[in-house]
Coordinates of N, CA and C in Angstrom, one line a residue:
X1 N 0.8 -1.4 -0.2 CA -0.1 0.1 -0.4 C 0.9 1.3 0.1
X2 N 0.4 2.2 -0.8 CA 1.4 3.6 -1.1 C 1.5 3.9 0.5
X3 N 2.4 4.6 0.9 CA 2.8 5.5 1.8 C 2.5 6.7 2.3
X4 N 1.5 6.9 2.8 CA 1.3 8.6 2.8 C 2.0 9.4 4.1
X5 N 2.4 10.6 3.7 CA 3.5 11.7 4.6 C 2.6 12.1 5.1
X6 N 3.0 12.2 6.5 CA 1.8 13.2 7.2 C 2.8 14.7 8.0
X7 N 1.9 15.6 8.1 CA 3.0 16.8 7.7 C 2.4 17.6 9.2
X8 N 3.1 18.7 9.9 CA 2.1 19.3 11.0 C 0.9 20.2 10.5
X9 N 0.0 20.1 11.1 CA -1.0 21.4 11.0 C -0.3 22.5 11.0
X10 N 0.3 23.5 10.4 CA 0.9 24.5 10.2 C -0.6 25.8 10.4
X11 N -1.1 25.1 9.6 CA -2.7 25.9 9.0 C -3.8 26.5 9.6
X12 N -3.8 25.2 10.9 CA -4.8 25.3 11.9 C -4.0 26.6 12.8
X13 N -2.8 27.3 12.7 CA -2.3 28.3 14.0 C -2.8 29.6 13.3
X14 N -3.3 30.3 14.1 CA -3.9 31.5 13.9 C -2.7 32.3 13.2
X15 N -3.0 33.3 12.1 CA -2.1 34.3 11.3 C -1.9 35.2 12.5
X16 N -0.4 36.0 12.5 CA -0.2 36.8 13.2 C 0.2 38.1 12.8
X17 N 0.0 38.9 13.0 CA 0.2 40.5 12.7 C 1.1 40.9 11.4
X18 N 2.5 39.8 11.8 CA 2.9 40.5 11.0 C 3.6 39.6 9.8
X19 N 2.3 38.1 9.6 CA 2.0 37.5 9.2 C 1.0 38.2 7.6
X20 N 0.3 38.8 8.0 CA -0.9 39.5 7.5 C -0.7 39.6 5.9
X21 N 0.6 39.9 5.2 CA 1.3 40.3 4.6 C 1.5 39.0 3.5
X22 N 1.5 37.8 3.6 CA 2.0 37.0 3.4 C 1.3 35.8 3.3
X23 N 0.1 36.1 2.7 CA -0.9 35.5 2.3 C -0.6 35.2 0.5
X24 N -1.1 33.7 0.0 CA -1.1 33.2 -0.8 C -1.4 34.0 -2.0
X25 N -0.3 34.5 -2.9 CA -0.8 35.2 -4.2 C -1.6 34.8 -4.7
X26 N -1.9 33.1 -5.0 CA -3.2 32.7 -6.0 C -4.5 33.1 -5.4
X27 N -4.8 34.1 -4.7 CA -5.8 34.4 -4.2 C -6.3 35.7 -4.0
X28 N -5.0 36.5 -4.7 CA -5.1 37.8 -4.7 C -5.9 38.4 -5.9
X29 N -6.7 39.3 -5.3 CA -7.1 39.7 -6.5 C -8.1 39.1 -7.7
X30 N -8.4 38.2 -7.3 CA -9.5 36.7 -7.6 C -10.8 37.6 -7.5
X31 N -11.6 37.8 -8.2 CA -13.2 38.4 -8.3 C -13.9 37.2 -8.1
X32 N -15.3 37.6 -7.5 CA -16.2 37.0 -7.6 C -17.6 37.4 -8.1
X33 N -18.4 36.7 -8.1 CA -20.2 37.2 -9.1 C -19.6 38.7 -9.8
X34 N -19.2 38.0 -10.4 CA -18.8 39.2 -11.4 C -20.1 38.7 -12.7
X35 N -20.5 40.4 -13.2 CA -21.3 39.7 -14.2 C -23.5 41.0 -14.0
X36 N -23.9 40.6 -14.8 CA -25.5 40.9 -14.6 C -26.6 39.4 -13.8
X37 N -26.9 39.4 -13.3 CA -27.3 38.4 -12.9 C -28.6 38.9 -12.9
X38 N -30.1 37.9 -13.3 CA -31.3 38.1 -13.4 C -32.5 38.3 -12.2
X39 N -33.0 39.2 -11.8 CA -33.8 39.2 -10.3 C -34.5 38.1 -10.1
X40 N -34.6 37.9 -8.8 CA -35.6 36.6 -8.3 C -36.6 37.4 -7.9
X41 N -37.8 37.1 -8.7 CA -39.2 37.8 -8.2 C -39.6 36.6 -7.5
X42 N -39.8 37.0 -5.9 CA -39.9 36.1 -5.0 C -42.0 36.7 -4.5
X43 N -42.4 36.8 -4.8 CA -43.9 37.3 -4.9 C -44.4 36.6 -5.9
X44 N -43.9 35.4 -6.9 CA -44.7 34.4 -7.7 C -44.1 33.2 -7.3
X45 N -44.2 32.6 -6.4 CA -43.4 31.3 -6.5 C -44.5 30.1 -5.7
X46 N -43.8 29.0 -6.7 CA -45.2 27.4 -6.3 C -44.8 27.6 -4.3
X47 N -45.5 26.5 -4.1 CA -45.8 26.6 -2.6 C -44.9 25.7 -2.1
X48 N -44.4 24.7 -3.5 CA -43.9 23.4 -3.2 C -42.3 23.9 -2.8
X49 N -41.0 23.4 -2.4 CA -40.2 24.0 -3.2 C -39.3 22.8 -4.6
X50 N -40.1 21.6 -4.1 CA -39.6 20.7 -5.8 C -40.3 21.1 -7.1
X51 N -41.4 22.2 -6.7 CA -42.2 23.0 -8.2 C -40.3 23.9 -8.5
X52 N -40.4 24.7 -7.5 CA -39.2 25.5 -8.1 C -38.0 25.1 -8.5
X53 N -37.6 24.1 -7.9 CA -36.0 23.8 -8.2 C -36.3 23.6 -9.6
X54 N -37.3 22.3 -9.9 CA -37.9 22.0 -11.5 C -37.8 23.5 -11.8
X55 N -38.2 24.5 -11.9 CA -38.4 25.7 -12.8 C -36.7 26.1 -13.0
X56 N -36.1 26.2 -11.5 CA -34.6 26.5 -12.0 C -33.8 25.6 -13.2
X57 N -33.9 24.0 -12.4 CA -33.7 23.4 -13.3 C -33.3 23.4 -15.2
X58 N -35.0 23.3 -15.6 CA -35.6 23.8 -16.5 C -34.8 25.0 -17.4
X59 N -34.1 26.1 -16.6 CA -33.8 27.4 -16.9 C -32.2 27.3 -16.7
X60 N -31.5 27.1 -16.4 CA -29.8 26.0 -16.3 C -30.1 25.1 -18.0
X61 N -30.7 24.6 -18.0 CA -30.8 23.6 -19.5 C -30.8 24.6 -20.6
X62 N -32.0 25.7 -20.1 CA -32.2 26.5 -21.4 C -30.5 27.2 -21.5
X63 N -30.4 28.1 -20.2 CA -29.1 28.6 -20.6 C -27.6 27.6 -20.6
X64 N -28.0 26.8 -21.4 CA -26.5 25.7 -21.4 C -25.7 25.8 -20.1
X65 N -26.2 25.6 -19.1 CA -25.3 25.5 -17.8 C -24.4 24.5 -17.8
X66 N -23.4 24.0 -17.6 CA -22.9 22.9 -17.9 C -22.9 21.6 -16.4
X67 N -23.3 20.7 -17.1 CA -23.5 19.9 -16.0 C -24.7 20.0 -14.7
X68 N -25.7 21.0 -14.9 CA -26.3 21.4 -14.0 C -26.6 20.4 -12.7
X69 N -26.7 19.1 -13.2 CA -27.4 18.1 -12.4 C -25.8 17.8 -11.7
X70 N -24.7 18.1 -11.8 CA -24.1 17.8 -10.8 C -24.4 18.5 -9.5
X71 N -24.0 18.0 -8.4 CA -24.1 18.2 -7.1 C -23.5 17.6 -5.9
X72 N -23.5 18.8 -4.9 CA -22.4 18.3 -3.8 C -23.1 17.6 -2.6
X73 N -22.9 16.4 -2.3 CA -23.6 15.6 -1.2 C -22.7 15.5 -0.1
X74 N -23.0 16.2 1.5 CA -22.8 16.4 2.3 C -23.2 15.7 3.0
X75 N -22.1 14.8 3.9 CA -23.0 13.8 5.0 C -21.7 13.7 6.0
X76 N -22.2 13.0 7.3 CA -21.2 12.7 8.6 C -20.7 11.5 8.7
X77 N -19.6 11.1 9.2 CA -19.1 9.9 9.5 C -19.5 9.9 11.0
X78 N -19.1 8.4 11.7 CA -19.5 8.2 13.1 C -19.3 9.0 13.9
X79 N -18.5 9.7 13.5 CA -17.9 10.6 14.4 C -18.2 11.6 14.8
X80 N -19.3 11.9 13.6 CA -19.9 13.2 13.5 C -18.7 14.3 12.4
X81 N -18.0 13.8 12.1 CA -17.1 14.3 11.5 C -17.7 15.1 9.9
X82 N -17.8 16.1 8.9 CA -18.2 16.1 7.9 C -17.1 16.0 6.7
X83 N -18.4 15.2 5.9 CA -17.8 14.8 4.3 C -18.5 15.4 3.3
X84 N -18.2 15.7 2.2 CA -18.3 15.8 1.2 C -18.0 15.3 -0.3
X85 N -18.6 15.4 -1.0 CA -18.1 14.7 -2.8 C -19.2 15.2 -3.8
X86 N -18.6 15.4 -5.1 CA -19.9 16.0 -6.4 C -20.5 14.3 -6.8
X87 N -21.5 15.0 -7.0 CA -22.4 12.9 -7.5 C -22.9 14.0 -8.8
X88 N -23.9 12.9 -9.2 CA -24.8 13.4 -10.4 C -26.2 13.1 -9.6
X89 N -26.8 13.9 -9.8 CA -28.8 14.2 -9.1 C -29.4 12.9 -10.3
X90 N -29.9 12.5 -9.9 CA -30.5 11.2 -10.9 C -32.0 11.6 -11.4
X91 N -33.0 12.0 -10.5 CA -34.5 12.0 -10.6 C -34.7 13.1 -9.6
X92 N -36.0 13.4 -10.0 CA -36.9 14.6 -8.6 C -38.1 14.1 -8.8
X93 N -38.8 13.9 -7.6 CA -40.1 13.6 -8.0 C -41.0 14.2 -6.4
X94 N -41.6 14.9 -6.6 CA -41.4 16.4 -5.5 C -40.4 16.7 -4.9
X95 N -40.6 16.5 -3.5 CA -39.7 16.7 -2.9 C -38.5 15.7 -2.3
X96 N -38.5 14.7 -3.0 CA -37.6 13.6 -3.2 C -36.7 13.9 -3.9
X97 N -35.3 13.3 -3.6 CA -34.1 13.8 -4.9 C -33.2 12.6 -4.7
X98 N -32.7 12.1 -6.1 CA -32.0 10.7 -6.2 C -30.9 10.5 -6.5
X99 N -30.2 10.1 -5.6 CA -28.7 9.7 -6.3 C -28.3 8.6 -6.3
X100 N -27.0 7.8 -7.0 CA -26.9 6.3 -6.9 C -25.6 6.6 -6.4
X101 N -25.6 5.5 -5.4 CA -23.6 5.2 -5.1 C -23.7 3.1 -4.8
X102 N -22.9 2.8 -4.4 CA -22.4 1.3 -3.4 C -22.7 1.5 -2.6
X103 N -22.9 0.7 -1.7 CA -23.7 0.6 -0.5 C -21.8 0.7 0.2
X104 N -20.6 0.2 -0.5 CA -19.6 -0.3 0.5 C -18.7 1.6 0.4
X105 N -19.1 2.2 -0.3 CA -18.3 3.8 -0.6 C -18.5 4.3 1.0
X106 N -17.6 5.5 1.2 CA -17.2 5.5 2.2 C -19.0 6.5 2.3
X107 N -19.6 7.2 1.3 CA -20.5 7.9 1.6 C -21.9 7.1 1.9
X108 N -21.7 6.1 1.2 CA -23.0 4.8 1.8 C -22.7 4.5 3.2
X109 N -21.3 3.9 3.6 CA -21.8 3.9 5.1 C -21.9 5.2 6.3
X110 N -21.5 6.0 5.9 CA -22.0 7.3 6.5 C -23.6 7.2 6.5
X111 N -24.1 7.1 5.0 CA -25.6 7.2 5.4 C -26.2 6.2 6.1
X112 N -25.4 4.7 6.2 CA -26.1 3.9 7.1 C -25.9 4.4 8.5
X113 N -25.2 4.9 9.1 CA -24.7 5.4 10.4 C -25.7 6.6 10.6
X114 N -26.0 7.4 9.7 CA -27.0 8.6 9.8 C -27.0 9.1 9.0
X115 N -28.7 8.8 8.9 CA -29.2 9.6 7.3 C -29.6 10.7 7.3
X116 N -28.7 11.8 8.0 CA -29.3 13.1 7.1 C -28.3 13.7 6.4
X117 N -28.8 14.6 6.2 CA -27.6 14.8 4.6 C -28.1 16.0 3.9
X118 N -27.4 16.6 3.0 CA -27.4 18.1 2.5 C -27.0 18.1 0.9
X119 N -27.8 18.4 0.0 CA -27.1 19.2 -1.1 C -27.2 20.1 -2.0
X120 N -26.2 20.6 -2.4 CA -25.7 22.0 -2.5 C -26.0 21.8 -4.3
X121 N -26.1 22.6 -5.1 CA -25.7 22.8 -6.7 C -25.3 24.6 -6.7
X122 N -24.6 24.7 -7.3 CA -24.1 26.0 -8.0 C -24.3 26.2 -9.1
X123 N -24.4 27.1 -9.3 CA -24.1 27.4 -11.3 C -23.8 29.3 -11.3
X124 N -22.6 28.9 -11.8 CA -21.7 30.6 -11.2 C -22.4 31.2 -12.3
X125 N -22.4 30.6 -14.0 CA -23.2 31.6 -14.6 C -24.5 32.5 -14.3
X126 N -24.7 31.6 -13.7 CA -26.4 32.5 -13.2 C -26.5 33.2 -12.2
X127 N -25.7 33.0 -11.5 CA -25.0 33.2 -10.0 C -26.7 32.9 -9.0
X128 N -27.1 31.7 -9.1 CA -27.7 30.5 -8.6 C -27.4 29.5 -7.6
X129 N -27.4 29.1 -6.7 CA -27.2 28.1 -5.2 C -28.8 27.4 -4.8
X130 N -28.7 26.5 -4.8 CA -29.7 25.6 -4.1 C -28.8 24.7 -3.5
X131 N -29.9 24.9 -1.8 CA -29.1 24.2 -1.1 C -30.6 23.5 0.2
X132 N -30.2 22.1 -0.3 CA -31.7 21.7 0.2 C -31.2 20.4 1.2
X133 N -31.5 20.6 2.6 CA -31.3 19.3 3.4 C -33.2 18.2 3.8
X134 N -32.3 16.8 4.1 CA -33.1 16.3 4.2 C -32.6 14.7 4.8
X135 N -33.5 13.3 4.9 CA -33.2 13.0 5.2 C -33.1 11.1 4.2
X136 N -32.1 10.8 4.1 CA -32.6 10.0 3.0 C -32.5 8.0 3.6
X137 N -32.8 7.7 2.4 CA -33.1 6.5 2.5 C -32.4 5.3 1.0
X138 N -32.6 4.0 1.2 CA -31.9 2.9 0.4 C -33.3 2.9 0.1
X139 N -33.6 3.1 -1.3 CA -35.0 2.6 -2.2 C -34.0 0.9 -2.0
X140 N -33.4 0.2 -2.3 CA -33.3 -1.1 -2.4 C -32.8 -1.8 -3.3
X141 N -32.7 -3.2 -2.7 CA -31.5 -3.9 -4.4 C -32.1 -3.5 -5.9
X142 N -33.9 -4.0 -5.7 CA -33.9 -3.9 -7.0 C -33.8 -2.6 -7.8
X143 N -34.0 -1.2 -6.9 CA -34.1 -0.1 -7.9 C -32.8 0.2 -7.7
X144 N -32.2 -0.3 -7.0 CA -30.3 0.3 -7.4 C -29.9 -0.8 -8.8
X145 N -30.8 -2.3 -8.7 CA -29.9 -2.8 -10.2 C -30.2 -1.9 -11.2
X146 N -32.0 -1.6 -11.2 CA -32.2 -1.1 -11.9 C -31.7 0.6 -12.4
X147 N -30.9 1.2 -11.8 CA -30.2 1.9 -11.7 C -28.9 1.9 -12.5
X148 N -28.3 0.2 -12.4 CA -27.1 0.6 -12.7 C -26.9 -0.1 -13.6
X149 N -27.9 -0.7 -14.6 CA -28.0 -1.4 -15.7 C -28.3 0.0 -16.7
X150 N -29.1 1.0 -16.0 CA -28.5 2.4 -17.3 C -27.5 3.1 -17.4
X151 N -26.7 2.2 -16.3 CA -25.2 3.5 -16.9 C -23.8 2.7 -18.0
X152 N -23.8 3.4 -18.3 CA -22.4 2.5 -19.5 C -21.8 1.6 -19.1
X153 N -21.6 0.2 -19.7 CA -20.5 -0.5 -19.4 C -19.4 -0.7 -18.3
X154 N -18.6 0.5 -19.0 CA -17.3 0.6 -18.3 C -18.0 1.1 -16.8
X155 N -18.9 2.3 -16.5 CA -19.3 2.8 -15.5 C -19.7 1.6 -14.8
X156 N -20.9 0.5 -14.8 CA -21.2 -0.8 -14.3 C -20.1 -1.5 -13.8
X157 N -18.7 -1.7 -14.7 CA -17.7 -2.3 -14.5 C -17.0 -1.7 -13.0
X158 N -16.7 -0.7 -13.1 CA -16.6 -0.1 -12.2 C -17.1 0.1 -10.8
X159 N -18.5 0.4 -11.1 CA -19.2 -0.2 -9.7 C -19.3 -1.4 -9.3
X160 N -19.4 -3.0 -10.4 CA -19.4 -4.1 -9.8 C -18.1 -4.6 -8.9
X161 N -17.0 -3.6 -9.0 CA -16.2 -4.3 -8.2 C -16.2 -3.9 -6.9
X162 N -17.2 -3.2 -6.3 CA -17.6 -2.9 -5.0 C -16.2 -2.7 -3.9
X163 N -15.2 -1.6 -4.8 CA -14.5 -1.2 -3.9 C -14.4 0.4 -3.9
X164 N -15.6 1.0 -3.9 CA -15.8 2.6 -4.0 C -14.9 2.8 -2.6
X165 N -13.9 3.8 -2.7 CA -13.7 4.6 -1.6 C -12.2 3.8 -1.1
X166 N -12.3 1.8 -1.4 CA -11.3 1.6 -1.0 C -9.9 2.3 -0.8
X167 N -8.7 1.4 -0.5 CA -7.3 2.1 -0.5 C -7.2 1.4 -2.5
X168 N -6.2 2.2 -3.1 CA -6.2 1.5 -4.2 C -4.2 1.3 -4.0
X169 N -4.0 -0.3 -4.3 CA -2.4 -0.7 -4.3 C -1.5 0.5 -5.7
X170 N -2.2 0.3 -6.5 CA -1.7 0.5 -8.0 C -2.8 0.5 -9.2
X171 N -2.9 0.9 -10.2 CA -3.6 1.5 -11.3 C -3.8 0.1 -12.4
X172 N -2.3 -0.8 -11.3 CA -2.4 -2.7 -12.1 C -3.9 -3.1 -11.6
X173 N -4.0 -2.9 -10.2 CA -4.5 -3.9 -9.6 C -6.1 -3.1 -10.0
X174 N -6.3 -2.4 -10.6 CA -7.6 -1.3 -11.0 C -7.7 -2.0 -12.4
X175 N -7.0 -2.6 -13.0 CA -7.3 -2.6 -14.5 C -7.4 -4.3 -14.5
X176 N -7.1 -4.7 -13.6 CA -7.3 -6.6 -13.6 C -8.8 -6.8 -13.2
X177 N -9.1 -5.9 -12.3 CA -10.4 -6.0 -11.8 C -11.6 -5.1 -12.8
X178 N -10.7 -4.1 -13.6 CA -11.9 -4.1 -14.8 C -12.2 -5.1 -15.6
X179 N -11.4 -5.9 -15.9 CA -11.2 -6.7 -17.1 C -11.7 -8.0 -16.6
X180 N -11.6 -8.3 -15.5 CA -12.6 -9.2 -14.7 C -14.2 -8.7 -15.4
X181 N -14.5 -7.6 -14.6 CA -15.7 -7.5 -14.3 C -16.5 -7.2 -16.6
X182 N -15.6 -6.8 -17.3 CA -16.3 -6.7 -18.5 C -16.4 -7.8 -18.9
X183 N -15.5 -8.7 -18.7 CA -15.6 -9.6 -19.6 C -17.1 -10.6 -18.9
X184 N -17.2 -10.3 -17.3 CA -19.1 -10.8 -17.1 C -19.6 -10.0 -17.8
X185 N -19.5 -9.0 -17.7 CA -21.0 -8.3 -18.8 C -21.3 -8.3 -20.2
X186 N -19.9 -9.2 -20.4 CA -19.9 -9.9 -22.0 C -20.9 -11.0 -22.3
X187 N -20.6 -11.9 -21.4 CA -21.2 -13.4 -20.7 C -22.7 -13.1 -20.1
X188 N -22.4 -11.9 -19.4 CA -24.2 -11.4 -18.5 C -24.3 -10.4 -19.0
X189 N -25.4 -9.7 -19.9 CA -25.5 -8.5 -20.1 C -26.1 -7.9 -18.8
X190 N -27.0 -8.5 -17.8 CA -27.6 -8.2 -17.1 C -27.1 -8.3 -15.7
X191 N -25.7 -8.6 -15.7 CA -25.1 -8.9 -13.9 C -24.8 -7.1 -13.6
X192 N -25.7 -7.1 -11.8 CA -25.3 -5.9 -11.2 C -24.6 -6.2 -9.8
X193 N -24.2 -5.4 -9.8 CA -23.5 -5.9 -8.1 C -24.2 -5.4 -7.1
X194 N -24.9 -6.3 -6.3 CA -25.4 -6.5 -5.2 C -25.7 -5.3 -4.4
X195 N -24.5 -5.1 -4.3 CA -24.2 -3.5 -3.1 C -24.5 -2.3 -3.9
X196 N -25.0 -2.1 -5.2 CA -25.6 -0.8 -5.5 C -26.8 -0.3 -5.0
X197 N -27.0 0.6 -5.2 CA -28.1 1.3 -4.4 C -28.3 2.8 -5.3
X198 N -29.9 2.7 -5.2 CA -30.4 4.2 -5.3 C -30.9 4.7 -4.2
X199 N -30.3 6.0 -3.4 CA -31.3 6.3 -2.4 C -31.7 7.8 -2.8
X200 N -32.9 7.9 -2.5 CA -33.8 8.9 -2.4 C -33.6 9.9 -0.9
X201 N -33.5 11.1 -1.5 CA -33.6 12.3 -0.1 C -34.6 13.1 0.1
X202 N -35.6 13.0 1.0 CA -36.6 13.6 1.1 C -36.3 14.9 1.9
X203 N -37.1 15.7 1.4 CA -35.9 17.4 2.3 C -36.9 17.5 3.1
X204 N -36.7 18.1 3.9 CA -37.4 18.9 5.0 C -36.8 20.3 5.4
X205 N -36.1 21.0 4.0 CA -35.7 22.2 3.8 C -34.8 22.4 2.5
X206 N -35.4 23.7 2.2 CA -34.7 24.1 1.1 C -34.5 25.4 0.8
X207 N -32.7 26.1 0.3 CA -33.1 27.8 0.1 C -32.7 27.9 -1.3
X208 N -33.4 28.7 -1.7 CA -33.1 29.3 -3.5 C -32.1 30.6 -3.0
X209 N -30.9 30.4 -3.9 CA -29.9 31.9 -3.4 C -29.6 32.0 -5.0
X210 N -30.8 34.0 -5.0 CA -29.3 34.3 -6.4 C -28.6 35.1 -6.2
X211 N -27.6 35.3 -6.7 CA -26.5 36.7 -6.7 C -26.8 37.5 -7.0
X212 N -26.0 38.7 -6.4 CA -26.3 40.2 -6.5 C -24.6 41.0 -6.6
X213 N -24.6 41.1 -7.9 CA -22.9 41.9 -7.8 C -22.8 42.7 -6.4
X214 N -23.8 43.3 -6.2 CA -23.4 43.9 -5.1 C -23.5 43.5 -3.6
X215 N -23.7 42.1 -3.7 CA -23.6 41.2 -2.7 C -25.4 41.1 -2.0
X216 N -26.2 42.1 -2.2 CA -27.7 42.0 -2.0 C -28.2 41.4 -2.4
X217 N -27.3 40.0 -1.9 CA -28.3 38.4 -2.6 C -29.6 38.1 -1.7
X218 N -30.7 37.8 -2.8 CA -31.8 36.8 -2.4 C -31.8 35.9 -2.0
X219 N -32.7 35.9 -1.0 CA -32.6 34.3 -0.5 C -34.2 33.8 0.1
X220 N -34.5 33.0 -0.6 CA -35.8 32.3 -0.3 C -35.6 30.6 0.2
X221 N -36.2 30.8 2.0 CA -36.1 29.7 2.2 C -37.6 29.1 2.2
X222 N -37.8 27.6 2.5 CA -39.1 26.7 2.5 C -38.3 25.9 3.5
X223 N -39.2 26.1 4.5 CA -39.1 24.9 5.6 C -40.9 24.0 6.0
X224 N -40.1 22.6 6.1 CA -41.7 21.8 6.6 C -41.5 22.3 8.1
X225 N -43.2 22.2 8.3 CA -43.7 22.4 9.6 C -44.0 21.3 10.2
X226 N -44.4 21.2 11.4 CA -44.6 20.3 12.3 C -45.8 19.4 11.6
X227 N -46.6 20.2 10.8 CA -47.7 19.7 10.1 C -47.7 19.1 9.3
X228 N -46.6 18.9 8.5 CA -46.1 18.6 7.0 C -46.6 19.8 6.2
X229 N -46.3 20.7 6.4 CA -46.9 22.1 5.1 C -45.7 22.8 5.4
X230 N -45.6 23.2 4.0 CA -44.5 23.7 3.6 C -44.9 25.2 3.5
X231 N -43.4 26.3 4.8 CA -43.7 27.4 4.7 C -42.4 27.9 4.4
X232 N -42.9 29.8 4.0 CA -41.4 29.9 2.9 C -41.3 31.5 3.7
X233 N -39.7 31.8 3.6 CA -40.3 33.4 3.9 C -38.8 33.5 3.5
X234 N -38.2 34.5 3.3 CA -37.2 35.5 2.8 C -36.0 35.3 3.9
X235 N -34.8 35.4 3.8 CA -33.9 35.5 4.8 C -32.4 36.3 4.4
X236 N -31.9 37.5 5.3 CA -31.1 38.4 5.0 C -29.8 37.6 4.4
X237 N -29.3 38.3 3.3 CA -27.8 38.2 2.8 C -27.0 37.8 3.3

């Protein structure tokens, strides 16, 4: 196994006054939220966040946003430490959002321990961000198998290795495993991994964020109340 060299975490130490001029030059002068963004009229919004999400997604597609279905999934591990990664949103039904992963992966294991998670979309060209919080459930082996069969063969072969997030000794180990599962798919085109899952996140909170170049952002939040009804309101920028 490849050895990972550790270093002291000097970045955790607070910056002293005489160090304030020694910050990384890569970040000097970087600009954000440049351009003119469309106004977000919050006087005409759907009663439910799922409807507004689909409206915003339709606009993102119309405006040719690159991979608008790419989303950051945030979870927590067994020690309460946060984790995040970018994956692809598979579908939306009402207020339920779907994504897929292997059960044995880090995110799969974390979701088994704690089903609470968050999804975050960011489309810089539109100056829009969508934040979703909810509870994730496993839709079962049959739904997972159906999702896996829709994937390209190479992606299916990788998923069937069942080793997502596990340490990799070298590239040859990966290629040998892929060769084995490529052959299996040739012999049996319907083959799937029993560990692949389609996950469903039922949201209880959503925020739709529209950027303003002067930082007077528009933030609309939906929250599910104790009676299971959606209420909405604006947030300070």
